[in-house]
Amino acid sequence: MIRAKKATTKEKLIPQKVENRGFVPTLDQDGFFSFTLPENSNFKILQLTDVHIGNSLITRMQDRLAENAIIKLVEQVKPDLIVFTGDNVYPMLPITLTRDNKKETLRFCKLVEKFEIPWAFVFGNHDTEVLSRCNKEELSDIYQSQPHCLYKRGEKDIFGVGNYTIKIKNADGSLNNILFMLDSNMYGAGNFFTGFDVIHDDQIQWYEKEVEKYRDEKGNPPSSLAFFHMPLAEYKEAWNKLRFGSKEVEYKMGAVGESDNYMGISRKKGNFFQKAVDLGSTKGIFVGHDHLNTISMVYKGIQLTYGMSIDYLAYKGIRRNYSQRGGTIITLNPDSSFEVEHLPLSLLTTGTLGNDVVR
């Protein structure tokens, strides 16, 4: 049973080194990182999403709460890898009164590096807003310079920034899982009012090439998971089928907390999900973006999961909401299967599923 630590939300927690199992990543021949596990070992990933650091005078309380939440979750889980699925920072000038995503990102990196745990991330739609100081390439330089960050810029001749992999290997060198990190991009024509973008076809071709590269001698695809920020249209499709009683979708956990069953999907037709189904490699997809959604469901053989969010800032009034806030634990087993569970922050602050915020 998880017992609450006696700590108020008003205090400022100090991040420090977290003693996990100490798996050390190395660079593979393809320039991406990999882990090699001891025999019969599992591998624990903590997904955190939508932190939304504002780093301005008017966001001091929300930033402190978000940082405290990350510290509590990481100290509790002691993961082997932390994956942030977008919107680490929030250079939204009308709300935060700053467009300086460089300073926001440096603050975020300083916090996460204190844990001395390997971590990775993918871009969200807010990390580089239209008027923000830095673009994705400039922020990539910051992330790639962090000692424990496994982020890679990826190939420059395909769409998006930060399409890369992290491989988890068994003791004998065989693949346990490939973690695909993909840029789900931002807005269709460059601004919020044009609607959300999709994973582009050349990114999907790169994904397919990577899967095909690691088929075994019998032609079986490698086991893999995918992490990106914005949900696919199939999240909405699966949820609609589930809530109307379809047997095509298996409910796992969580809920849709957004008003009117909202999901922030693109108006465009994206092809990633169908390609993933056809290839038979990816068995789990993990996103953020819609801060009040935590649903996890299996559709066409793929577990579609919204990670619990951190956000205290971006949604109006969200500081006083609690049921959506926390982290998502993904455990890779020695046989390449995986398990998913949500860890609500309130369990670590009050020991219950009650509220965890300043009233």
Coordinates of C-alpha atoms in Angstrom, one line a residue:
M1 CA 0.0 0.0 0.0
I2 CA 1.3 3.5 -0.9
R3 CA 1.4 5.7 2.2
A4 CA 1.1 9.5 1.9
K5 CA 4.1 11.5 2.8
K6 CA 3.2 14.3 5.2
A7 CA 3.9 17.3 2.9
T8 CA 1.8 20.3 2.0
T9 CA 1.4 21.5 -1.5
K10 CA 2.8 24.9 -0.5
E11 CA 6.3 23.7 0.3
K12 CA 9.0 23.6 -2.4
L13 CA 10.6 20.2 -2.7
I14 CA 14.2 19.8 -3.5
P15 CA 15.0 17.4 -6.4
Q16 CA 17.9 15.0 -5.7
K17 CA 19.5 11.8 -7.0
V18 CA 17.0 8.9 -7.0
E19 CA 18.5 5.5 -6.5
N20 CA 17.0 3.2 -9.1
R21 CA 18.5 0.0 -10.5
G22 CA 21.2 1.9 -12.4
F23 CA 20.7 0.5 -15.9
V24 CA 23.1 2.5 -18.1
P25 CA 22.3 3.3 -21.8
T26 CA 24.9 3.1 -24.5
L27 CA 24.9 4.4 -28.1
D28 CA 24.1 1.9 -30.8
Q29 CA 25.6 1.8 -34.3
D30 CA 22.6 3.8 -35.5
G31 CA 23.4 6.7 -33.1
F32 CA 20.4 6.0 -30.8
F33 CA 20.6 4.7 -27.3
S34 CA 19.9 1.2 -26.0
F35 CA 19.8 -0.6 -22.7
T36 CA 21.0 -4.2 -22.1
L37 CA 19.3 -5.8 -19.2
P38 CA 20.5 -8.5 -16.8
E39 CA 19.0 -11.9 -17.3
N40 CA 15.3 -12.2 -16.4
S41 CA 15.0 -8.5 -15.6
N42 CA 12.0 -6.3 -16.3
F43 CA 12.3 -2.6 -17.3
K44 CA 10.2 0.1 -15.7
I45 CA 9.2 3.3 -17.6
L46 CA 7.5 6.3 -16.0
Q47 CA 5.5 8.3 -18.5
L48 CA 4.9 11.9 -17.5
T49 CA 3.1 14.4 -19.8
D50 CA 1.9 18.0 -20.1
V51 CA 4.0 19.5 -17.4
H52 CA 3.5 23.1 -18.7
I53 CA 6.3 25.0 -17.0
G54 CA 5.5 28.7 -17.4
N55 CA 8.6 30.2 -15.6
S56 CA 7.1 33.7 -15.1
L57 CA 6.2 35.8 -12.2
I58 CA 2.5 34.9 -12.6
T59 CA 3.1 31.1 -12.8
R60 CA 5.3 30.7 -9.7
M61 CA 2.8 28.7 -7.7
Q62 CA 1.7 26.4 -10.6
D63 CA 5.4 25.8 -11.6
R64 CA 6.2 24.8 -8.0
L65 CA 3.3 22.4 -7.8
A66 CA 4.2 20.8 -11.2
E67 CA 7.8 20.4 -10.1
N68 CA 6.8 19.0 -6.7
A69 CA 4.5 16.5 -8.5
I70 CA 7.3 15.3 -10.8
I71 CA 9.6 14.9 -7.8
K72 CA 7.1 12.9 -5.8
L73 CA 6.3 10.6 -8.7
V74 CA 9.9 9.9 -9.6
E75 CA 10.9 9.3 -6.0
Q76 CA 8.0 6.8 -5.6
V77 CA 8.4 4.9 -8.8
K78 CA 12.3 4.9 -9.1
P79 CA 12.0 4.2 -12.9
D80 CA 14.7 2.9 -15.2
L81 CA 13.6 5.5 -17.7
I82 CA 11.4 8.6 -17.7
V83 CA 9.5 9.5 -20.9
F84 CA 7.9 12.9 -21.2
T85 CA 5.3 12.9 -23.9
G86 CA 5.2 16.6 -24.8
D87 CA 4.3 20.1 -23.6
N88 CA 7.1 20.3 -21.1
V89 CA 6.9 24.1 -21.3
Y90 CA 4.3 26.6 -22.1
P91 CA 5.5 29.8 -23.9
M92 CA 1.9 31.0 -24.4
L93 CA 2.3 34.7 -24.1
P94 CA -1.3 35.7 -23.3
I95 CA -1.4 33.2 -20.4
T96 CA 2.1 33.1 -19.0
L97 CA 3.3 36.6 -20.1
T98 CA 6.4 35.0 -21.6
R99 CA 7.5 33.5 -24.9
D100 CA 10.9 32.5 -23.6
N101 CA 10.8 28.7 -24.1
K102 CA 14.6 28.6 -23.8
K103 CA 14.6 29.6 -20.2
E104 CA 11.5 27.4 -19.5
T105 CA 13.3 24.4 -21.1
L106 CA 16.5 25.1 -19.2
R107 CA 14.6 25.2 -15.9
F108 CA 12.8 21.9 -16.8
C109 CA 16.0 20.2 -17.7
K110 CA 17.7 21.4 -14.5
L111 CA 15.0 19.7 -12.5
V112 CA 15.0 16.4 -14.3
E113 CA 18.7 16.1 -14.4
K114 CA 18.8 16.2 -10.6
F115 CA 17.4 12.7 -10.5
E116 CA 20.4 11.3 -12.5
I117 CA 18.0 8.9 -14.2
P118 CA 17.9 8.4 -18.0
W119 CA 15.1 10.3 -19.6
A120 CA 13.6 11.0 -23.0
F121 CA 10.9 13.2 -24.5
V122 CA 8.9 14.1 -27.6
F123 CA 7.7 17.5 -28.6
G124 CA 4.2 18.6 -28.0
N125 CA 2.2 21.3 -29.7
H126 CA 3.0 23.9 -27.1
D127 CA 6.8 23.5 -26.6
T128 CA 7.5 25.8 -29.5
E129 CA 4.5 28.1 -30.0
V130 CA 4.4 30.5 -33.0
L131 CA 5.8 33.5 -31.1
S132 CA 8.2 31.5 -28.8
R133 CA 11.9 32.4 -28.6
C134 CA 13.3 29.1 -29.9
N135 CA 12.2 26.6 -32.5
K136 CA 12.5 22.8 -32.2
E137 CA 16.0 22.6 -33.7
E138 CA 17.3 25.1 -31.1
L139 CA 15.6 23.4 -28.2
S140 CA 17.0 20.1 -29.5
D141 CA 20.5 21.4 -28.9
I142 CA 19.5 22.0 -25.3
Y143 CA 18.0 18.6 -24.8
Q144 CA 20.9 16.7 -26.5
S145 CA 23.4 18.5 -24.3
Q146 CA 21.8 17.1 -21.1
P147 CA 23.9 14.3 -19.6
H148 CA 21.0 11.9 -18.8
C149 CA 18.7 12.8 -21.7
L150 CA 18.4 10.2 -24.5
Y151 CA 16.6 12.5 -26.9
K152 CA 18.0 12.6 -30.5
R153 CA 17.1 15.0 -33.3
G154 CA 16.7 12.2 -35.8
E155 CA 16.9 12.3 -39.5
K156 CA 16.7 15.8 -41.0
D157 CA 15.1 14.7 -44.3
I158 CA 11.9 13.5 -42.8
F159 CA 9.1 15.6 -41.2
G160 CA 9.2 16.5 -37.6
V161 CA 12.0 16.9 -35.1
G162 CA 12.8 14.1 -32.7
N163 CA 11.9 10.9 -34.5
Y164 CA 14.2 8.3 -32.8
T165 CA 14.3 5.0 -31.0
I166 CA 15.5 3.6 -27.7
K167 CA 16.1 -0.1 -27.7
I168 CA 15.7 -2.4 -24.8
K169 CA 17.8 -5.6 -25.2
N170 CA 17.9 -8.8 -23.3
A171 CA 21.1 -10.2 -21.7
D172 CA 21.8 -12.3 -24.8
G173 CA 21.7 -9.2 -27.0
S174 CA 18.3 -10.0 -28.5
L175 CA 15.6 -7.3 -28.7
N176 CA 13.1 -7.1 -25.9
N177 CA 11.4 -3.9 -27.2
I178 CA 11.9 -0.9 -29.4
L179 CA 10.6 2.4 -28.0
F180 CA 9.6 4.6 -30.9
M181 CA 9.7 8.3 -30.1
L182 CA 7.8 10.3 -32.7
D183 CA 7.0 14.0 -33.3
S184 CA 3.2 14.2 -33.7
N185 CA 3.9 17.8 -34.9
M186 CA 1.8 20.9 -34.1
Y187 CA -0.8 22.7 -36.3
G188 CA -1.8 21.9 -39.8
A189 CA -0.8 25.3 -41.4
G190 CA 1.4 26.7 -38.6
N191 CA -1.1 28.1 -36.1
F192 CA -3.6 27.0 -33.6
F193 CA -6.6 28.0 -35.7
T194 CA -5.8 25.6 -38.5
G195 CA -6.3 22.5 -36.3
F196 CA -3.9 19.8 -35.2
D197 CA -1.4 18.0 -37.4
V198 CA -0.7 14.3 -37.8
I199 CA 2.3 12.0 -38.0
H200 CA 3.4 12.5 -41.7
D201 CA 3.8 9.7 -44.2
D202 CA 7.6 10.0 -44.4
Q203 CA 7.7 9.6 -40.6
I204 CA 5.6 6.4 -41.1
Q205 CA 8.0 5.2 -43.8
W206 CA 10.9 5.7 -41.4
Y207 CA 9.0 3.8 -38.7
E208 CA 8.3 0.9 -41.1
K209 CA 11.9 0.8 -42.1
E210 CA 13.0 0.5 -38.5
V211 CA 10.5 -2.3 -37.8
E212 CA 11.6 -4.2 -40.9
K213 CA 15.2 -3.9 -40.0
Y214 CA 14.7 -5.9 -36.8
R215 CA 12.5 -8.8 -38.0
D216 CA 13.9 -12.1 -36.8
E217 CA 15.0 -15.0 -39.0
K218 CA 11.4 -16.3 -39.0
G219 CA 10.0 -13.0 -40.2
N220 CA 8.5 -12.0 -36.9
P221 CA 8.5 -8.3 -36.2
P222 CA 10.2 -6.9 -33.1
S223 CA 8.0 -6.0 -30.1
S224 CA 7.7 -2.2 -29.8
L225 CA 5.9 0.6 -28.1
A226 CA 5.3 4.1 -29.5
F227 CA 5.3 7.5 -27.6
F228 CA 4.1 10.8 -29.0
H229 CA 2.0 13.8 -27.9
M230 CA -1.3 14.0 -29.7
P231 CA -3.8 11.2 -29.9
L232 CA -4.6 9.4 -33.2
A233 CA -8.1 9.5 -34.7
E234 CA -8.4 5.9 -33.6
Y235 CA -8.4 6.9 -30.0
K236 CA -11.7 8.6 -30.7
E237 CA -12.9 5.8 -32.9
A238 CA -12.1 3.2 -30.2
W239 CA -13.7 5.3 -27.4
N240 CA -17.0 5.7 -29.4
K241 CA -17.2 2.0 -30.0
L242 CA -16.4 1.2 -26.4
R243 CA -19.0 3.5 -24.9
F244 CA -21.7 2.2 -27.1
G245 CA -20.9 -1.4 -26.2
S246 CA -18.8 -2.7 -29.0
K247 CA -16.9 -5.9 -28.3
E248 CA -14.1 -4.7 -30.7
V249 CA -12.6 -2.7 -27.9
E250 CA -11.3 -3.9 -24.5
Y251 CA -11.4 -1.4 -21.6
K252 CA -8.3 -1.4 -19.4
M253 CA -8.5 1.6 -17.1
G254 CA -9.0 5.3 -16.8
A255 CA -11.7 7.6 -18.1
V256 CA -12.5 10.4 -20.6
G257 CA -12.8 13.5 -18.5
E258 CA -12.9 16.1 -21.2
S259 CA -16.2 17.8 -21.8
D260 CA -18.4 16.2 -24.4
N261 CA -16.0 13.3 -24.8
Y262 CA -13.5 15.6 -26.5
M263 CA -10.3 14.3 -27.9
G264 CA -7.8 16.6 -29.6
I265 CA -7.4 14.7 -32.8
S266 CA -6.6 16.1 -36.3
R267 CA -9.1 16.9 -39.0
K268 CA -6.7 15.2 -41.4
K269 CA -6.5 11.5 -42.1
G270 CA -3.4 10.0 -40.5
N271 CA -2.1 6.6 -41.5
F272 CA 0.1 5.7 -38.5
F273 CA -2.3 3.5 -36.7
Q274 CA -3.2 1.3 -39.7
K275 CA 0.5 0.9 -40.5
A276 CA 1.1 -0.2 -36.9
V277 CA -1.7 -2.7 -37.2
D278 CA -0.4 -4.0 -40.5
L279 CA 3.2 -4.4 -39.3
G280 CA 2.2 -6.2 -36.1
S281 CA 5.1 -4.8 -34.1
T282 CA 3.7 -2.0 -31.9
K283 CA 1.4 -3.3 -29.1
G284 CA 1.1 -0.1 -27.1
I285 CA 0.8 3.7 -27.9
F286 CA 1.1 6.3 -25.2
V287 CA 0.1 10.0 -25.6
G288 CA -0.8 13.1 -23.6
H289 CA -2.3 16.3 -24.9
D290 CA -5.9 16.0 -23.5
H291 CA -5.1 16.7 -19.8
L292 CA -8.4 15.3 -18.4
N293 CA -8.4 12.0 -20.3
T294 CA -6.8 8.9 -18.8
I295 CA -8.5 6.2 -20.8
S296 CA -6.6 3.1 -21.7
M297 CA -8.2 0.5 -24.1
V298 CA -7.1 -2.2 -26.6
Y299 CA -8.2 -1.7 -30.1
K300 CA -7.2 -3.9 -33.0
G301 CA -4.5 -5.5 -30.9
I302 CA -2.9 -2.2 -29.7
Q303 CA -3.3 -0.7 -26.3
L304 CA -4.1 3.0 -26.7
T305 CA -3.3 4.9 -23.5
Y306 CA -3.6 8.5 -22.3
G307 CA -0.9 9.2 -19.7
M308 CA -2.0 10.9 -16.6
S309 CA -1.0 14.6 -16.9
I310 CA 0.8 17.0 -14.6
D311 CA -0.7 20.4 -15.7
Y312 CA -1.6 23.0 -13.1
L313 CA -1.5 25.9 -15.5
A314 CA -2.8 25.4 -19.1
Y315 CA -6.4 24.5 -18.4
K316 CA -8.6 27.0 -16.6
G317 CA -9.3 25.8 -13.1
I318 CA -7.2 22.6 -13.5
R319 CA -5.2 23.4 -10.3
R320 CA -8.2 22.3 -8.3
N321 CA -8.8 19.1 -10.3
Y322 CA -7.0 16.0 -9.2
S323 CA -8.4 12.7 -10.7
Q324 CA -6.3 13.1 -13.9
R325 CA -3.0 14.1 -12.3
G326 CA -0.2 11.6 -11.9
G327 CA 2.1 9.3 -13.8
T328 CA 1.8 6.2 -15.9
I329 CA 4.0 3.1 -15.2
I330 CA 4.9 0.8 -18.1
T331 CA 6.7 -2.4 -17.2
L332 CA 8.4 -4.4 -19.9
N333 CA 8.7 -8.1 -19.0
P334 CA 11.5 -10.5 -20.0
D335 CA 9.2 -12.1 -22.6
S336 CA 8.6 -8.6 -24.3
S337 CA 5.1 -8.3 -22.9
F338 CA 4.2 -5.2 -21.0
E339 CA 1.9 -4.0 -18.2
V340 CA 0.4 -0.5 -17.7
E341 CA -0.8 1.1 -14.6
H342 CA -1.7 4.7 -13.6
L343 CA -0.3 6.2 -10.4
P344 CA -2.5 9.1 -9.2
L345 CA -0.6 11.9 -7.5
S346 CA -3.2 12.1 -4.7
L347 CA -2.1 8.6 -3.5
L348 CA 1.3 10.1 -2.7
T349 CA 0.0 13.2 -1.1
T350 CA -3.1 12.1 0.9
G351 CA -3.0 8.4 0.6
T352 CA -6.4 8.4 -1.1
L353 CA -7.9 9.3 -4.4
G354 CA -9.0 12.6 -2.8
N355 CA -7.8 16.1 -3.8
D356 CA -4.1 16.9 -3.9
V357 CA -4.1 20.6 -4.4
V358 CA -4.1 23.9 -2.6
R359 CA -7.7 25.0 -1.9

